[in-house]
Amino acid sequence: MPNTDPNLVYKITTAAIWQKARADGVVAPMPVDIADGYMHFSTAGQLRETLARHFAGQSALMLLAVRTDDVVENLKWEVSRGGALFPHLYASLGVNSVAWAEPLAVAADGSVELPEGVK
C-alpha cells in the first residue's frame, strides 16, 4: 500500500514498460532517461508538477515507488527545475527495488489523482 515514506523516490513509466520489467527483472528507461543518460525520479512533493509538465493527457502510466536504500550507491541528487534537487539514477533499476507500483492517468490539464498517501 502506498505511503508517504521519505525513504522512497518515484519513477513514472508506462504500463507496457512495467509489464515487461516484471518479466525481465529490470525496468527499461523512458526515452527522456536515454537522452539524458540517467533515470529521472521525483520525490513525493515533486510528483504533481512532474506529472503536469511532462505527462499531461497521458494514460496507461505506472507510478513506481523505489526504495532509496536499494539504489543509494547510484542515486545522485542534482539541481533541476527551479533549483530543486531531484533524484537521478545512474544505473539500471531492478524490479526488486520497487516497493509498490500503482496505475496513473494524467488529465489533459495536468491534474492527477495520486495513490493514497502520496501527497
CSV table of N, CA and C in Angstrom, one decimal:
chain,number,residue,atom,x,y,z
A,1,MET,N,0.8,-1.2,0.0
A,1,MET,CA,0.0,0.0,0.0
A,1,MET,C,0.9,1.2,0.0
A,2,PRO,N,0.6,2.2,-0.9
A,2,PRO,CA,1.4,3.4,-0.9
A,2,PRO,C,1.4,4.2,0.4
A,3,ASN,N,2.5,4.9,0.7
A,3,ASN,CA,2.5,5.8,1.8
A,3,ASN,C,3.5,6.9,1.5
A,4,THR,N,3.5,7.9,2.4
A,4,THR,CA,4.5,9.0,2.2
A,4,THR,C,5.7,8.7,3.0
A,5,ASP,N,6.6,7.9,2.4
A,5,ASP,CA,7.8,7.4,3.1
A,5,ASP,C,9.0,8.2,2.6
A,6,PRO,N,9.7,8.9,3.5
A,6,PRO,CA,10.9,9.6,3.0
A,6,PRO,C,12.0,8.8,2.4
A,7,ASN,N,11.9,7.5,2.6
A,7,ASN,CA,12.9,6.5,2.0
A,7,ASN,C,12.5,6.0,0.6
A,8,LEU,N,11.5,6.7,0.0
A,8,LEU,CA,11.1,6.3,-1.3
A,8,LEU,C,11.2,7.5,-2.3
A,9,VAL,N,11.6,7.1,-3.5
A,9,VAL,CA,11.6,8.1,-4.6
A,9,VAL,C,10.7,7.4,-5.7
A,10,TYR,N,10.2,8.2,-6.6
A,10,TYR,CA,9.2,7.8,-7.5
A,10,TYR,C,9.6,7.9,-9.0
A,11,LYS,N,9.3,6.8,-9.7
A,11,LYS,CA,9.6,6.7,-11.1
A,11,LYS,C,8.3,6.6,-11.9
A,12,ILE,N,8.1,7.4,-12.9
A,12,ILE,CA,6.9,7.4,-13.7
A,12,ILE,C,7.3,6.7,-15.0
A,13,THR,N,6.6,5.7,-15.3
A,13,THR,CA,6.8,4.9,-16.5
A,13,THR,C,5.5,4.5,-17.2
A,14,THR,N,5.6,3.7,-18.2
A,14,THR,CA,4.4,3.3,-18.9
A,14,THR,C,4.0,1.9,-18.4
A,15,ALA,N,2.7,1.6,-18.5
A,15,ALA,CA,2.2,0.3,-18.1
A,15,ALA,C,2.9,-0.8,-18.9
A,16,ALA,N,3.2,-0.6,-20.2
A,16,ALA,CA,3.9,-1.5,-21.1
A,16,ALA,C,5.3,-1.8,-20.6
A,17,ILE,N,6.0,-0.7,-20.2
A,17,ILE,CA,7.4,-0.9,-19.7
A,17,ILE,C,7.4,-1.7,-18.4
A,18,TRP,N,6.4,-1.4,-17.5
A,18,TRP,CA,6.3,-2.1,-16.2
A,18,TRP,C,6.0,-3.5,-16.4
A,19,GLN,N,5.1,-3.8,-17.3
A,19,GLN,CA,4.7,-5.2,-17.6
A,19,GLN,C,6.0,-6.0,-18.1
A,20,LYS,N,6.7,-5.4,-19.0
A,20,LYS,CA,7.9,-6.1,-19.5
A,20,LYS,C,9.0,-6.2,-18.4
A,21,ALA,N,9.1,-5.2,-17.5
A,21,ALA,CA,10.0,-5.2,-16.4
A,21,ALA,C,9.8,-6.4,-15.5
A,22,ARG,N,8.5,-6.6,-15.2
A,22,ARG,CA,8.1,-7.7,-14.3
A,22,ARG,C,8.6,-9.0,-14.9
A,23,ALA,N,8.6,-9.2,-16.2
A,23,ALA,CA,9.1,-10.4,-16.8
A,23,ALA,C,10.7,-10.4,-16.8
A,24,ASP,N,11.3,-9.3,-17.1
A,24,ASP,CA,12.7,-9.2,-17.3
A,24,ASP,C,13.5,-9.0,-16.0
A,25,GLY,N,12.9,-8.4,-15.0
A,25,GLY,CA,13.5,-8.1,-13.7
A,25,GLY,C,14.2,-6.8,-13.7
A,26,VAL,N,14.1,-6.0,-14.8
A,26,VAL,CA,14.8,-4.7,-14.9
A,26,VAL,C,13.8,-3.7,-15.6
A,27,VAL,N,13.7,-2.5,-15.0
A,27,VAL,CA,12.8,-1.5,-15.6
A,27,VAL,C,13.5,-0.8,-16.7
A,28,ALA,N,13.0,-0.8,-17.9
A,28,ALA,CA,13.7,-0.1,-19.0
A,28,ALA,C,13.5,1.4,-18.8
A,29,PRO,N,14.5,2.1,-19.3
A,29,PRO,CA,14.4,3.6,-19.2
A,29,PRO,C,13.4,4.2,-20.2
A,30,MET,N,12.8,5.3,-19.8
A,30,MET,CA,11.9,6.1,-20.7
A,30,MET,C,12.8,6.8,-21.7
A,31,PRO,N,12.2,7.3,-22.8
A,31,PRO,CA,13.1,8.0,-23.8
A,31,PRO,C,13.9,9.1,-23.2
A,32,VAL,N,13.3,9.9,-22.3
A,32,VAL,CA,14.0,11.0,-21.7
A,32,VAL,C,15.2,10.6,-20.9
A,33,ASP,N,15.0,9.4,-20.3
A,33,ASP,CA,16.1,8.8,-19.5
A,33,ASP,C,17.3,8.5,-20.4
A,34,ILE,N,17.0,7.9,-21.5
A,34,ILE,CA,18.0,7.5,-22.5
A,34,ILE,C,18.7,8.7,-23.0
A,35,ALA,N,17.9,9.8,-23.4
A,35,ALA,CA,18.5,11.0,-23.9
A,35,ALA,C,19.4,11.7,-22.9
A,36,ASP,N,19.0,11.7,-21.6
A,36,ASP,CA,19.8,12.4,-20.6
A,36,ASP,C,20.9,11.5,-19.9
A,37,GLY,N,20.9,10.2,-20.1
A,37,GLY,CA,21.9,9.4,-19.6
A,37,GLY,C,21.7,8.9,-18.1
A,38,TYR,N,20.5,9.1,-17.6
A,38,TYR,CA,20.2,8.7,-16.3
A,38,TYR,C,18.7,8.5,-16.2
A,39,MET,N,18.2,7.8,-15.1
A,39,MET,CA,16.8,7.7,-14.9
A,39,MET,C,16.3,8.8,-14.0
A,40,HIS,N,15.2,9.4,-14.5
A,40,HIS,CA,14.6,10.5,-13.7
A,40,HIS,C,13.7,10.0,-12.7
A,41,PHE,N,13.8,10.6,-11.5
A,41,PHE,CA,12.9,10.2,-10.4
A,41,PHE,C,12.3,11.5,-9.8
A,42,SER,N,11.3,11.5,-9.0
A,42,SER,CA,10.8,12.6,-8.2
A,42,SER,C,10.6,12.2,-6.8
A,43,THR,N,10.6,13.2,-5.9
A,43,THR,CA,10.1,12.9,-4.5
A,43,THR,C,8.6,13.0,-4.5
A,44,ALA,N,8.0,12.7,-3.4
A,44,ALA,CA,6.5,12.8,-3.3
A,44,ALA,C,6.1,14.2,-3.5
A,45,GLY,N,6.8,15.2,-3.0
A,45,GLY,CA,6.5,16.6,-3.2
A,45,GLY,C,6.7,17.1,-4.6
A,46,GLN,N,7.5,16.5,-5.4
A,46,GLN,CA,7.7,16.9,-6.8
A,46,GLN,C,6.8,16.2,-7.8
A,47,LEU,N,6.1,15.2,-7.4
A,47,LEU,CA,5.4,14.4,-8.4
A,47,LEU,C,4.3,15.1,-9.2
A,48,ARG,N,3.5,15.9,-8.5
A,48,ARG,CA,2.4,16.6,-9.2
A,48,ARG,C,2.9,17.5,-10.3
A,49,GLU,N,3.9,18.3,-10.0
A,49,GLU,CA,4.5,19.2,-11.0
A,49,GLU,C,5.1,18.4,-12.2
A,50,THR,N,5.8,17.3,-11.8
A,50,THR,CA,6.5,16.5,-12.9
A,50,THR,C,5.4,15.9,-13.8
A,51,LEU,N,4.4,15.4,-13.2
A,51,LEU,CA,3.3,14.8,-14.0
A,51,LEU,C,2.6,15.8,-14.9
A,52,ALA,N,2.3,17.0,-14.3
A,52,ALA,CA,1.6,18.0,-15.1
A,52,ALA,C,2.5,18.5,-16.2
A,53,ARG,N,3.8,18.7,-16.0
A,53,ARG,CA,4.7,19.2,-17.0
A,53,ARG,C,5.0,18.2,-18.1
A,54,HIS,N,5.2,17.0,-17.8
A,54,HIS,CA,5.7,16.0,-18.7
A,54,HIS,C,4.8,14.9,-19.2
A,55,PHE,N,3.7,14.8,-18.5
A,55,PHE,CA,2.8,13.6,-18.7
A,55,PHE,C,1.3,14.0,-18.9
A,56,ALA,N,1.0,15.3,-19.1
A,56,ALA,CA,-0.4,15.8,-19.2
A,56,ALA,C,-1.0,15.0,-20.4
A,57,GLY,N,-2.3,14.6,-20.1
A,57,GLY,CA,-3.0,13.9,-21.2
A,57,GLY,C,-2.6,12.4,-21.4
A,58,GLN,N,-1.8,11.9,-20.6
A,58,GLN,CA,-1.3,10.5,-20.8
A,58,GLN,C,-2.0,9.6,-19.9
A,59,SER,N,-2.4,8.4,-20.4
A,59,SER,CA,-3.0,7.4,-19.5
A,59,SER,C,-2.0,6.2,-19.7
A,60,ALA,N,-2.4,5.1,-19.1
A,60,ALA,CA,-1.6,3.9,-19.1
A,60,ALA,C,-0.2,4.1,-18.5
A,61,LEU,N,-0.1,4.9,-17.5
A,61,LEU,CA,1.1,5.2,-16.8
A,61,LEU,C,1.2,4.4,-15.5
A,62,MET,N,2.4,4.2,-15.0
A,62,MET,CA,2.6,3.5,-13.7
A,62,MET,C,3.5,4.4,-12.9
A,63,LEU,N,3.1,4.4,-11.6
A,63,LEU,CA,4.0,5.1,-10.6
A,63,LEU,C,4.7,4.0,-9.8
A,64,LEU,N,6.0,4.0,-9.9
A,64,LEU,CA,6.8,3.1,-9.1
A,64,LEU,C,7.4,3.8,-7.9
A,65,ALA,N,7.2,3.2,-6.8
A,65,ALA,CA,7.9,3.7,-5.5
A,65,ALA,C,9.1,2.8,-5.3
A,66,VAL,N,10.3,3.5,-5.3
A,66,VAL,CA,11.6,2.8,-5.3
A,66,VAL,C,12.2,3.1,-4.0
A,67,ARG,N,12.7,2.1,-3.3
A,67,ARG,CA,13.4,2.2,-2.0
A,67,ARG,C,14.8,2.8,-2.3
A,68,THR,N,15.0,4.0,-1.7
A,68,THR,CA,16.3,4.7,-1.9
A,68,THR,C,17.5,3.9,-1.3
A,69,ASP,N,17.3,3.1,-0.3
A,69,ASP,CA,18.3,2.3,0.3
A,69,ASP,C,18.8,1.3,-0.8
A,70,ASP,N,18.0,0.8,-1.6
A,70,ASP,CA,18.3,-0.2,-2.7
A,70,ASP,C,19.2,0.4,-3.8
A,71,VAL,N,19.1,1.7,-4.0
A,71,VAL,CA,19.7,2.3,-5.2
A,71,VAL,C,20.7,3.5,-4.7
A,72,VAL,N,20.9,3.6,-3.5
A,72,VAL,CA,21.7,4.7,-2.9
A,72,VAL,C,23.1,4.9,-3.6
A,73,GLU,N,23.7,3.8,-3.9
A,73,GLU,CA,25.1,3.9,-4.5
A,73,GLU,C,25.1,4.6,-5.8
A,74,ASN,N,24.0,4.5,-6.6
A,74,ASN,CA,24.0,5.1,-7.9
A,74,ASN,C,22.9,6.3,-8.0
A,75,LEU,N,22.4,6.7,-6.9
A,75,LEU,CA,21.4,7.8,-6.9
A,75,LEU,C,22.1,9.1,-6.5
A,76,LYS,N,21.9,10.1,-7.4
A,76,LYS,CA,22.5,11.4,-7.2
A,76,LYS,C,21.4,12.4,-7.2
A,77,TRP,N,21.5,13.3,-6.2
A,77,TRP,CA,20.6,14.4,-6.1
A,77,TRP,C,21.1,15.6,-6.8
A,78,GLU,N,20.5,16.0,-7.9
A,78,GLU,CA,21.1,17.1,-8.7
A,78,GLU,C,20.1,18.2,-8.9
A,79,VAL,N,20.6,19.4,-9.1
A,79,VAL,CA,19.8,20.6,-9.3
A,79,VAL,C,19.1,20.5,-10.6
A,80,SER,N,17.8,20.8,-10.6
A,80,SER,CA,17.0,20.7,-11.8
A,80,SER,C,15.9,21.9,-11.7
A,81,ARG,N,14.7,21.6,-12.1
A,81,ARG,CA,13.6,22.5,-12.2
A,81,ARG,C,13.6,23.5,-11.0
A,82,GLY,N,13.7,24.8,-11.3
A,82,GLY,CA,13.6,25.8,-10.2
A,82,GLY,C,14.7,25.7,-9.1
A,83,GLY,N,15.8,25.1,-9.4
A,83,GLY,CA,16.8,24.9,-8.4
A,83,GLY,C,16.7,23.8,-7.4
A,84,ALA,N,15.6,23.1,-7.5
A,84,ALA,CA,15.3,22.0,-6.6
A,84,ALA,C,16.2,20.8,-6.9
A,85,LEU,N,16.5,20.0,-5.9
A,85,LEU,CA,17.3,18.8,-6.1
A,85,LEU,C,16.3,17.7,-6.4
A,86,PHE,N,16.7,17.0,-7.5
A,86,PHE,CA,15.9,15.8,-8.0
A,86,PHE,C,16.8,14.6,-8.0
A,87,PRO,N,16.2,13.5,-7.6
A,87,PRO,CA,16.9,12.2,-7.6
A,87,PRO,C,17.1,11.7,-9.1
A,88,HIS,N,18.3,11.3,-9.4
A,88,HIS,CA,18.6,10.8,-10.7
A,88,HIS,C,19.4,9.5,-10.5
A,89,LEU,N,19.0,8.4,-11.2
A,89,LEU,CA,19.7,7.1,-11.0
A,89,LEU,C,20.6,6.9,-12.2
A,90,TYR,N,21.9,6.7,-11.9
A,90,TYR,CA,22.9,6.4,-12.9
A,90,TYR,C,23.2,4.9,-12.9
A,91,ALA,N,22.2,4.1,-13.1
A,91,ALA,CA,22.3,2.6,-13.2
A,91,ALA,C,21.0,2.1,-13.6
A,92,SER,N,20.9,0.8,-13.9
A,92,SER,CA,19.6,0.2,-14.2
A,92,SER,C,18.8,0.0,-12.9
A,93,LEU,N,17.5,0.0,-13.1
A,93,LEU,CA,16.6,-0.2,-12.0
A,93,LEU,C,16.0,-1.6,-11.9
A,94,GLY,N,16.4,-2.3,-10.9
A,94,GLY,CA,15.9,-3.7,-10.8
A,94,GLY,C,14.5,-3.7,-10.2
A,95,VAL,N,13.7,-4.6,-10.6
A,95,VAL,CA,12.3,-4.7,-10.1
A,95,VAL,C,12.3,-4.9,-8.6
A,96,ASN,N,13.3,-5.6,-8.1
A,96,ASN,CA,13.3,-5.9,-6.7
A,96,ASN,C,13.5,-4.7,-5.8
A,97,SER,N,13.8,-3.5,-6.4
A,97,SER,CA,13.9,-2.3,-5.7
A,97,SER,C,12.6,-1.5,-5.6
A,98,VAL,N,11.6,-2.0,-6.3
A,98,VAL,CA,10.3,-1.3,-6.4
A,98,VAL,C,9.5,-1.8,-5.2
A,99,ALA,N,9.1,-0.9,-4.3
A,99,ALA,CA,8.3,-1.2,-3.1
A,99,ALA,C,6.9,-1.5,-3.5
A,100,TRP,N,6.3,-0.7,-4.5
A,100,TRP,CA,5.0,-0.9,-5.0
A,100,TRP,C,4.9,-0.2,-6.3
A,101,ALA,N,3.8,-0.5,-7.0
A,101,ALA,CA,3.5,0.1,-8.3
A,101,ALA,C,2.0,0.3,-8.4
A,102,GLU,N,1.6,1.5,-8.9
A,102,GLU,CA,0.2,1.8,-9.0
A,102,GLU,C,-0.1,2.5,-10.3
A,103,PRO,N,-1.2,2.2,-11.0
A,103,PRO,CA,-1.5,2.8,-12.3
A,103,PRO,C,-1.9,4.3,-12.1
A,104,LEU,N,-1.6,5.1,-13.1
A,104,LEU,CA,-1.9,6.5,-13.1
A,104,LEU,C,-2.4,6.9,-14.5
A,105,ALA,N,-3.2,8.0,-14.4
A,105,ALA,CA,-3.6,8.6,-15.7
A,105,ALA,C,-3.6,10.1,-15.4
A,106,VAL,N,-3.1,10.9,-16.3
A,106,VAL,CA,-3.0,12.4,-16.1
A,106,VAL,C,-3.9,13.0,-17.0
A,107,ALA,N,-4.8,13.9,-16.5
A,107,ALA,CA,-5.7,14.6,-17.3
A,107,ALA,C,-5.0,15.6,-18.3
A,108,ALA,N,-5.7,16.0,-19.3
A,108,ALA,CA,-5.1,16.9,-20.3
A,108,ALA,C,-4.7,18.2,-19.6
A,109,ASP,N,-5.3,18.7,-18.5
A,109,ASP,CA,-4.9,19.9,-17.9
A,109,ASP,C,-3.8,19.6,-16.9
A,110,GLY,N,-3.3,18.4,-16.8
A,110,GLY,CA,-2.2,18.1,-15.9
A,110,GLY,C,-2.6,17.6,-14.5
A,111,SER,N,-3.9,17.6,-14.2
A,111,SER,CA,-4.3,17.2,-12.9
A,111,SER,C,-4.2,15.7,-12.8
A,112,VAL,N,-4.0,15.2,-11.6
A,112,VAL,CA,-3.8,13.7,-11.4
A,112,VAL,C,-4.3,13.4,-10.0
A,113,GLU,N,-4.8,12.2,-9.9
A,113,GLU,CA,-5.1,11.7,-8.5
A,113,GLU,C,-4.0,10.7,-8.2
A,114,LEU,N,-3.2,11.1,-7.2
A,114,LEU,CA,-2.1,10.2,-6.8
A,114,LEU,C,-2.6,9.1,-5.9
A,115,PRO,N,-1.9,8.0,-5.8
A,115,PRO,CA,-2.3,6.9,-4.9
A,115,PRO,C,-2.4,7.5,-3.5
A,116,GLU,N,-3.2,6.9,-2.7
A,116,GLU,CA,-3.5,7.3,-1.3
A,116,GLU,C,-2.1,7.3,-0.6
A,117,GLY,N,-1.9,8.4,0.2
A,117,GLY,CA,-0.7,8.5,1.0
A,117,GLY,C,0.4,9.2,0.3
A,118,VAL,N,0.4,9.4,-1.0
A,118,VAL,CA,1.4,10.1,-1.7
A,118,VAL,C,0.9,11.5,-2.0
A,119,LYS,N,1.2,12.4,-1.1
A,119,LYS,CA,0.7,13.8,-1.3
A,119,LYS,C,1.8,14.8,-1.3
